[in-house]
mmCIF file of C-alpha atoms in Angstrom:
data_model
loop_
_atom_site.group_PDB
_atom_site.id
_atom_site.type_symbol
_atom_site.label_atom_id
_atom_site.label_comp_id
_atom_site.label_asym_id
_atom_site.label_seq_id
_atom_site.Cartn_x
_atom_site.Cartn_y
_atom_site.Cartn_z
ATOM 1 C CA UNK A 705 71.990 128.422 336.626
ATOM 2 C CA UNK A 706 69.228 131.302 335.497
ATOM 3 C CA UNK A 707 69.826 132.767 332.646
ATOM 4 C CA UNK A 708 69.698 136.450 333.870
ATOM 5 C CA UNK A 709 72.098 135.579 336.916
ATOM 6 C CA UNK A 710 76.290 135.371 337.162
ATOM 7 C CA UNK A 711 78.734 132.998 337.833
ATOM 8 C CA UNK A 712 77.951 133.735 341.370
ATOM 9 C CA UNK A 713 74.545 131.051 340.918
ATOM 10 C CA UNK A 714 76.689 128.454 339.160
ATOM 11 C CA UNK A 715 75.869 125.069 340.901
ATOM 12 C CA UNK A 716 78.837 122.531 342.180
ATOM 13 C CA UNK A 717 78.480 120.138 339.260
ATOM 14 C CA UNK A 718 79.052 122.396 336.200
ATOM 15 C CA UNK A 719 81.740 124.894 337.607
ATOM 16 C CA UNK A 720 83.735 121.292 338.196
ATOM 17 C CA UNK A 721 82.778 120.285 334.588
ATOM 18 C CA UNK A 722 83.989 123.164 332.789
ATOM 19 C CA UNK A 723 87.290 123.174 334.560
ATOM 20 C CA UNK A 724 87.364 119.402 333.899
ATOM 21 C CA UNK A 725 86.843 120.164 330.210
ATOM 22 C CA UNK A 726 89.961 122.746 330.017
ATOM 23 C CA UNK A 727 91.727 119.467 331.610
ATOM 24 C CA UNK A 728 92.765 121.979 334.711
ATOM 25 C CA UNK A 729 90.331 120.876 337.596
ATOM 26 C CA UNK A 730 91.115 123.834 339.541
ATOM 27 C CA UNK A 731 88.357 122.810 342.224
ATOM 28 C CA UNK A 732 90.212 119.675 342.768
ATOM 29 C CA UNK A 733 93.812 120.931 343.883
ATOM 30 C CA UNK A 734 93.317 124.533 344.588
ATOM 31 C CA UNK A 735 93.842 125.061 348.686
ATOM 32 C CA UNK A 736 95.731 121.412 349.516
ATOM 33 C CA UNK A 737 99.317 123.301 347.707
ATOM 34 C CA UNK A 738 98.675 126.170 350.295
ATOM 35 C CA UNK A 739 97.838 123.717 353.426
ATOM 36 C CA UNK A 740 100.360 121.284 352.637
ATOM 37 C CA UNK A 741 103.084 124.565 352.208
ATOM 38 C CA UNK A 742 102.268 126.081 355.716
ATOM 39 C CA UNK A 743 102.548 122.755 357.485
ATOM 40 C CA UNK A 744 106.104 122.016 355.700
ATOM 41 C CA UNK A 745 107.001 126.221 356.773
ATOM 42 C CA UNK A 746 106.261 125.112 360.316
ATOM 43 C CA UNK A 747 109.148 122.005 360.145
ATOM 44 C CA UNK A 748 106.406 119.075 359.363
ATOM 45 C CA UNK A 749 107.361 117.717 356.563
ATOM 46 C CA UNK A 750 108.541 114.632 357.806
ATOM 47 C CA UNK A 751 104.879 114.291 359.540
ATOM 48 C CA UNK A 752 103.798 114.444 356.338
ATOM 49 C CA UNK A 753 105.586 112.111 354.840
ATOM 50 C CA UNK A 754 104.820 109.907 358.045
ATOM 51 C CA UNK A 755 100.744 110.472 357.816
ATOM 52 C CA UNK A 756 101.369 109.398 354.290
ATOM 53 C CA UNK A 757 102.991 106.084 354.870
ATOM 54 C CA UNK A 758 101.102 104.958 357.826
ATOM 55 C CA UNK A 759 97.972 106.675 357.724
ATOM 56 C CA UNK A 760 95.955 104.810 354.832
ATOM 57 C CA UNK A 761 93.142 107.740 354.637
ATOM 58 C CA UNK A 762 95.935 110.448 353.881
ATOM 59 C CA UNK A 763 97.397 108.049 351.728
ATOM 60 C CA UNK A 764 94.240 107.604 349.964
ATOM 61 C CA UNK A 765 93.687 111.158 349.210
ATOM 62 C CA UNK A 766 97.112 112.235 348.211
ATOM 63 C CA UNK A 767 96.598 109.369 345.907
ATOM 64 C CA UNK A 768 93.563 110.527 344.184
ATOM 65 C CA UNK A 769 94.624 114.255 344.676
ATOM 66 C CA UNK A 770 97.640 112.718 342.262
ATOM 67 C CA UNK A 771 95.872 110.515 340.102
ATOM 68 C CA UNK A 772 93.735 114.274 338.756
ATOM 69 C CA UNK A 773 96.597 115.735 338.654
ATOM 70 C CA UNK A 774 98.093 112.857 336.137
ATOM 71 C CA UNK A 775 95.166 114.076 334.036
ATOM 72 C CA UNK A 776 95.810 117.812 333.579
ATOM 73 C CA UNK A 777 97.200 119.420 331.268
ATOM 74 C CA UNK A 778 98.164 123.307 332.009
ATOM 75 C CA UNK A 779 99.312 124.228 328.342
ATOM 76 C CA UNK A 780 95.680 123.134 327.080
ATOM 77 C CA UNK A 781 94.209 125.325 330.001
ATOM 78 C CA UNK A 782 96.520 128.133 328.614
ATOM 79 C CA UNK A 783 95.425 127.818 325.683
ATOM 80 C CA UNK A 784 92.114 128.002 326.267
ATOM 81 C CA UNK A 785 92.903 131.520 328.123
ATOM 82 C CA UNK A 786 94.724 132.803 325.630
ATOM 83 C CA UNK A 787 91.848 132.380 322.900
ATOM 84 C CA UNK A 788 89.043 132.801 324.793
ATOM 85 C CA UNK A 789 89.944 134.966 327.814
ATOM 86 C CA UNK A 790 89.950 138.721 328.587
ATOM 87 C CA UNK A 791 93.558 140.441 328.783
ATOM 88 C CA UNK A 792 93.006 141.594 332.089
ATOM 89 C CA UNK A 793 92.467 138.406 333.512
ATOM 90 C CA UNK A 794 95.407 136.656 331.603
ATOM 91 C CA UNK A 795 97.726 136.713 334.798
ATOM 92 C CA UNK A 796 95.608 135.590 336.847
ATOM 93 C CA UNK A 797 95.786 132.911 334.828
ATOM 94 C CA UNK A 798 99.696 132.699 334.933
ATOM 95 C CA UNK A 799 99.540 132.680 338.814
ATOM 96 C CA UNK A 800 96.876 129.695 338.708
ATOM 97 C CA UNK A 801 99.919 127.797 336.974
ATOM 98 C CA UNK A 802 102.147 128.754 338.871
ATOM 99 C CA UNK A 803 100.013 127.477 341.681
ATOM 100 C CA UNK A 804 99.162 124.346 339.815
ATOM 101 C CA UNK A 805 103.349 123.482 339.370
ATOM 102 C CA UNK A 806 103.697 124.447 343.464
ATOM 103 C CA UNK A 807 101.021 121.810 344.067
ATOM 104 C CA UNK A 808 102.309 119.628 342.163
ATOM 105 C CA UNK A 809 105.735 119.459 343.097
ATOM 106 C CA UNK A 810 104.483 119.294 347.229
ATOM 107 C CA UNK A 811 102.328 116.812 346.753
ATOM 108 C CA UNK A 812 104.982 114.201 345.678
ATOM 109 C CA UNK A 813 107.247 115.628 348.025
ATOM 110 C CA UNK A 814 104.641 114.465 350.587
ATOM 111 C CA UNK A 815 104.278 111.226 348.946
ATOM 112 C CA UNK A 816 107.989 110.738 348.450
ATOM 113 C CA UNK A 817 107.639 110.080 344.519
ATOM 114 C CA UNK A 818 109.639 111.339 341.677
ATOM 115 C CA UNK A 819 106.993 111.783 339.028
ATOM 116 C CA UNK A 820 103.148 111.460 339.212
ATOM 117 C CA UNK A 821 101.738 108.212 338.869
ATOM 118 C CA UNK A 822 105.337 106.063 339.468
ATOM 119 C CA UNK A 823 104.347 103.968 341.799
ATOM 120 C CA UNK A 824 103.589 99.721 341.127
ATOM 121 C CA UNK A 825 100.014 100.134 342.079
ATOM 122 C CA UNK A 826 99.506 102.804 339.193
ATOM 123 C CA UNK A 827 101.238 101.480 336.222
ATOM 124 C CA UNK A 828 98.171 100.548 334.524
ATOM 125 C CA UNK A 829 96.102 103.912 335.378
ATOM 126 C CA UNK A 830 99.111 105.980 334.323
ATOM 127 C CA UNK A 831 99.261 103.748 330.920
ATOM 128 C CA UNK A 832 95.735 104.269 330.154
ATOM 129 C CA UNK A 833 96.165 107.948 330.936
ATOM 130 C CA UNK A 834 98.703 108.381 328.485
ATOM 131 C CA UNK A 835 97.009 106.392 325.702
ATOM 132 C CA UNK A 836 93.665 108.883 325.729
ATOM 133 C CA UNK A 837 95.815 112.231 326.237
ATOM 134 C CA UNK A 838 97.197 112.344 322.310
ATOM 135 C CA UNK A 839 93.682 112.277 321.569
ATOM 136 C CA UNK A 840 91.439 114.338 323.854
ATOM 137 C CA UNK A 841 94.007 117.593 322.713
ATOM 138 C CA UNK A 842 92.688 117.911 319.307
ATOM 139 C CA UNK A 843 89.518 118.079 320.804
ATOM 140 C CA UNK A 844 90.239 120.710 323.697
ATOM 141 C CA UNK A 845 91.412 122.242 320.013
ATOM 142 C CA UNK A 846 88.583 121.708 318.566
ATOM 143 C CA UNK A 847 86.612 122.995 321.409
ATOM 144 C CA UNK A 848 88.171 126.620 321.813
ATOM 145 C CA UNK A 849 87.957 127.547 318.246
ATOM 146 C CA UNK A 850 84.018 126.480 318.142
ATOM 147 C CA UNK A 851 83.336 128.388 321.696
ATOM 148 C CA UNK A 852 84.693 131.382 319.934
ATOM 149 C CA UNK A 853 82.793 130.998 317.040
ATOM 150 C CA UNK A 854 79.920 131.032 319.116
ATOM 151 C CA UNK A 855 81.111 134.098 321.142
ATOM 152 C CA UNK A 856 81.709 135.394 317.651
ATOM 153 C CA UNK A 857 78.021 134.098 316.615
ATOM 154 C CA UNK A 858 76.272 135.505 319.462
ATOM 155 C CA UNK A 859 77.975 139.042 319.070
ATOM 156 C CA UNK A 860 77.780 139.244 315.298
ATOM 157 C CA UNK A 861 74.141 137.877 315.175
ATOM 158 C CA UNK A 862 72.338 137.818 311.782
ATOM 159 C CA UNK A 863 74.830 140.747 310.090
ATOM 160 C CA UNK A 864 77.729 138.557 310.943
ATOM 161 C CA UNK A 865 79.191 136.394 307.947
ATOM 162 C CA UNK A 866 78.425 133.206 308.859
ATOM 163 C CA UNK A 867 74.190 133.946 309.843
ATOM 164 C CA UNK A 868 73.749 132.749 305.960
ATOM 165 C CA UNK A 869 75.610 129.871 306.280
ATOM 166 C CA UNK A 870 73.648 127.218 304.992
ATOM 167 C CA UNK A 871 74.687 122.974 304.063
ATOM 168 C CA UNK A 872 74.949 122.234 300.538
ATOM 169 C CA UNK A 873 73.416 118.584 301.121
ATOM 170 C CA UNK A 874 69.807 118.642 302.174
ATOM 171 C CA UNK A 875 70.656 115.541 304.117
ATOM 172 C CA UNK A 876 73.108 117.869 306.393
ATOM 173 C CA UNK A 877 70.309 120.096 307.208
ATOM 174 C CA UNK A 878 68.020 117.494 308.277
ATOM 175 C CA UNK A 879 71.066 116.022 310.740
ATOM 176 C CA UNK A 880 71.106 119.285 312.346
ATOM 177 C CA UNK A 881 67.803 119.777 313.136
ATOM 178 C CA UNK A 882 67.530 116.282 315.174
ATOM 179 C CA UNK A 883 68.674 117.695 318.628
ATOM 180 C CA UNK A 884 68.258 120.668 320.053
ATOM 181 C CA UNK A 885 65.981 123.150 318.775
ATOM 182 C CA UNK A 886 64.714 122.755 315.274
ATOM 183 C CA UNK A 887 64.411 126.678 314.563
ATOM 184 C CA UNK A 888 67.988 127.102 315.273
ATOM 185 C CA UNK A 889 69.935 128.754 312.134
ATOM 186 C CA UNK A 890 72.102 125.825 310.523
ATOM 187 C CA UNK A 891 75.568 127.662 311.521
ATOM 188 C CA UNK A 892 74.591 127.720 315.091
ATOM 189 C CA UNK A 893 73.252 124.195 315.056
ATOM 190 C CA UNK A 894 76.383 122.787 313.781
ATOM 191 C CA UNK A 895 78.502 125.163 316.102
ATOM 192 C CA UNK A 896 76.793 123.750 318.957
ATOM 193 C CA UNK A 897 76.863 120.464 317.944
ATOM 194 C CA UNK A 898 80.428 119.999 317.694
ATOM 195 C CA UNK A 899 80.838 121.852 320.999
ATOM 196 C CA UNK A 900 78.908 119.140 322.312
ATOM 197 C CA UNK A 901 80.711 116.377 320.479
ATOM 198 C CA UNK A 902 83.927 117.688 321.950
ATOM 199 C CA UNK A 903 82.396 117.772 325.449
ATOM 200 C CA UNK A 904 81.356 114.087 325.461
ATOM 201 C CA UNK A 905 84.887 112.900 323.726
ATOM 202 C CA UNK A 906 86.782 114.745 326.544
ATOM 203 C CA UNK A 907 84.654 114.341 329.076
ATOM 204 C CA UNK A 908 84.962 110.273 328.540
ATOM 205 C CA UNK A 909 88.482 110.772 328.038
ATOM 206 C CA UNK A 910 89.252 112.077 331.381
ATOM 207 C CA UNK A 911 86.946 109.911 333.253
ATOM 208 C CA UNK A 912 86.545 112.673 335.854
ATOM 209 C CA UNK A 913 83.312 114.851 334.824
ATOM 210 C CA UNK A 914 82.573 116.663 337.769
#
């Protein structure tokens, strides 16, 4: 997006990306909890559970509606609110979770399972999910407390107590200045840096970038 414009101009691919990245993906699941609730409030759950069984493109996108959600995480996304997120905006986190659980709990409903990810066909996927998750959350960690130090960073600017910072290893120095710009103070470079390292590591992890 421009620089001098909101969240309003943020394009399709990143708004996905950074909710991928809080391991959330509210674009993914927000709206089918509410459809799928006012067609069971009308008596159609067994429909439903019907479209689902016989109806292999229903099937196919509950299916991949509950393979994401196999992927999230909300306490990570919680986290990330409650480091990085303004007070009066907190419960609107809280009611996205709540949201998130409701959606959750229809959509196997729907699909008649007890857990996500329990049927034959997904053994392996579910596996594989839950050999990358132990190590993706140290670096959804990692990434909150380096996006506030660059909140911190940006706000503090050159009086703040890191603007001096500067490697003890000349070798260091030089490593920072190979990407991005070469004029950029060495705290900032290595700030961003690892904010990008822990964007690549999760964003490989979940295998759903946006």
């Amino acid at each position: 997006r421009k620089p001098s414009s909101g969240i309003e101009s943020l394009r399709a691919i990143p708004w996905v990306f950074a909710w991928t990245q809080t391991r959330f993906g509210l674009p993914v699941w927000l709206g089918i909890g509410t459809a799928l609730q006012e067609a069971v409030n009308k008596g159609k759950l067994a429909t439903l559970q019907e479209m689902y069984k016989d109806w292999p493109f229903f099937q196919v996108t509950i299916d991949l509606v509950e393979m994401v959600l196999a992927k999230l995480d909300p306490l990570i996304a919680e986290y990330y609110e409650k480091k990085l997120v303004a007070e009066e905006l907190k419960e609107l986190g809280g009611e996205l979770r709540d949201l998130f659980q409701e959606t959750k709990s229809l959509l196997l409903e729907v699909a008649g399972h007890d857990k996500l990810l329990t049927s034959p066909k997904s053994s392996i996927l579910q596996e594989r999910i839950m050999l990358r998750a132990p190590y993706m959350t140290p670096l959804n960690i990692l990434q909150v407390i380096h996006l506030k130090n660059l909140r911190d960073y940006a706000q503090d600017g050159s009086n703040g107590r890191n603007a001096s910072f500067k490697p003890s290893s000349d070798e260091v120095l030089k490593l920072l200045q190979l990407s991005g710009d070469q004029d950029r103070p060495p705290y900032l470079a290595a700030v961003e840096d690892a904010v990008t390292i822990t964007m690549k590591g999760i964003a490989s992890g979940m295998q759903n970038t946006g």
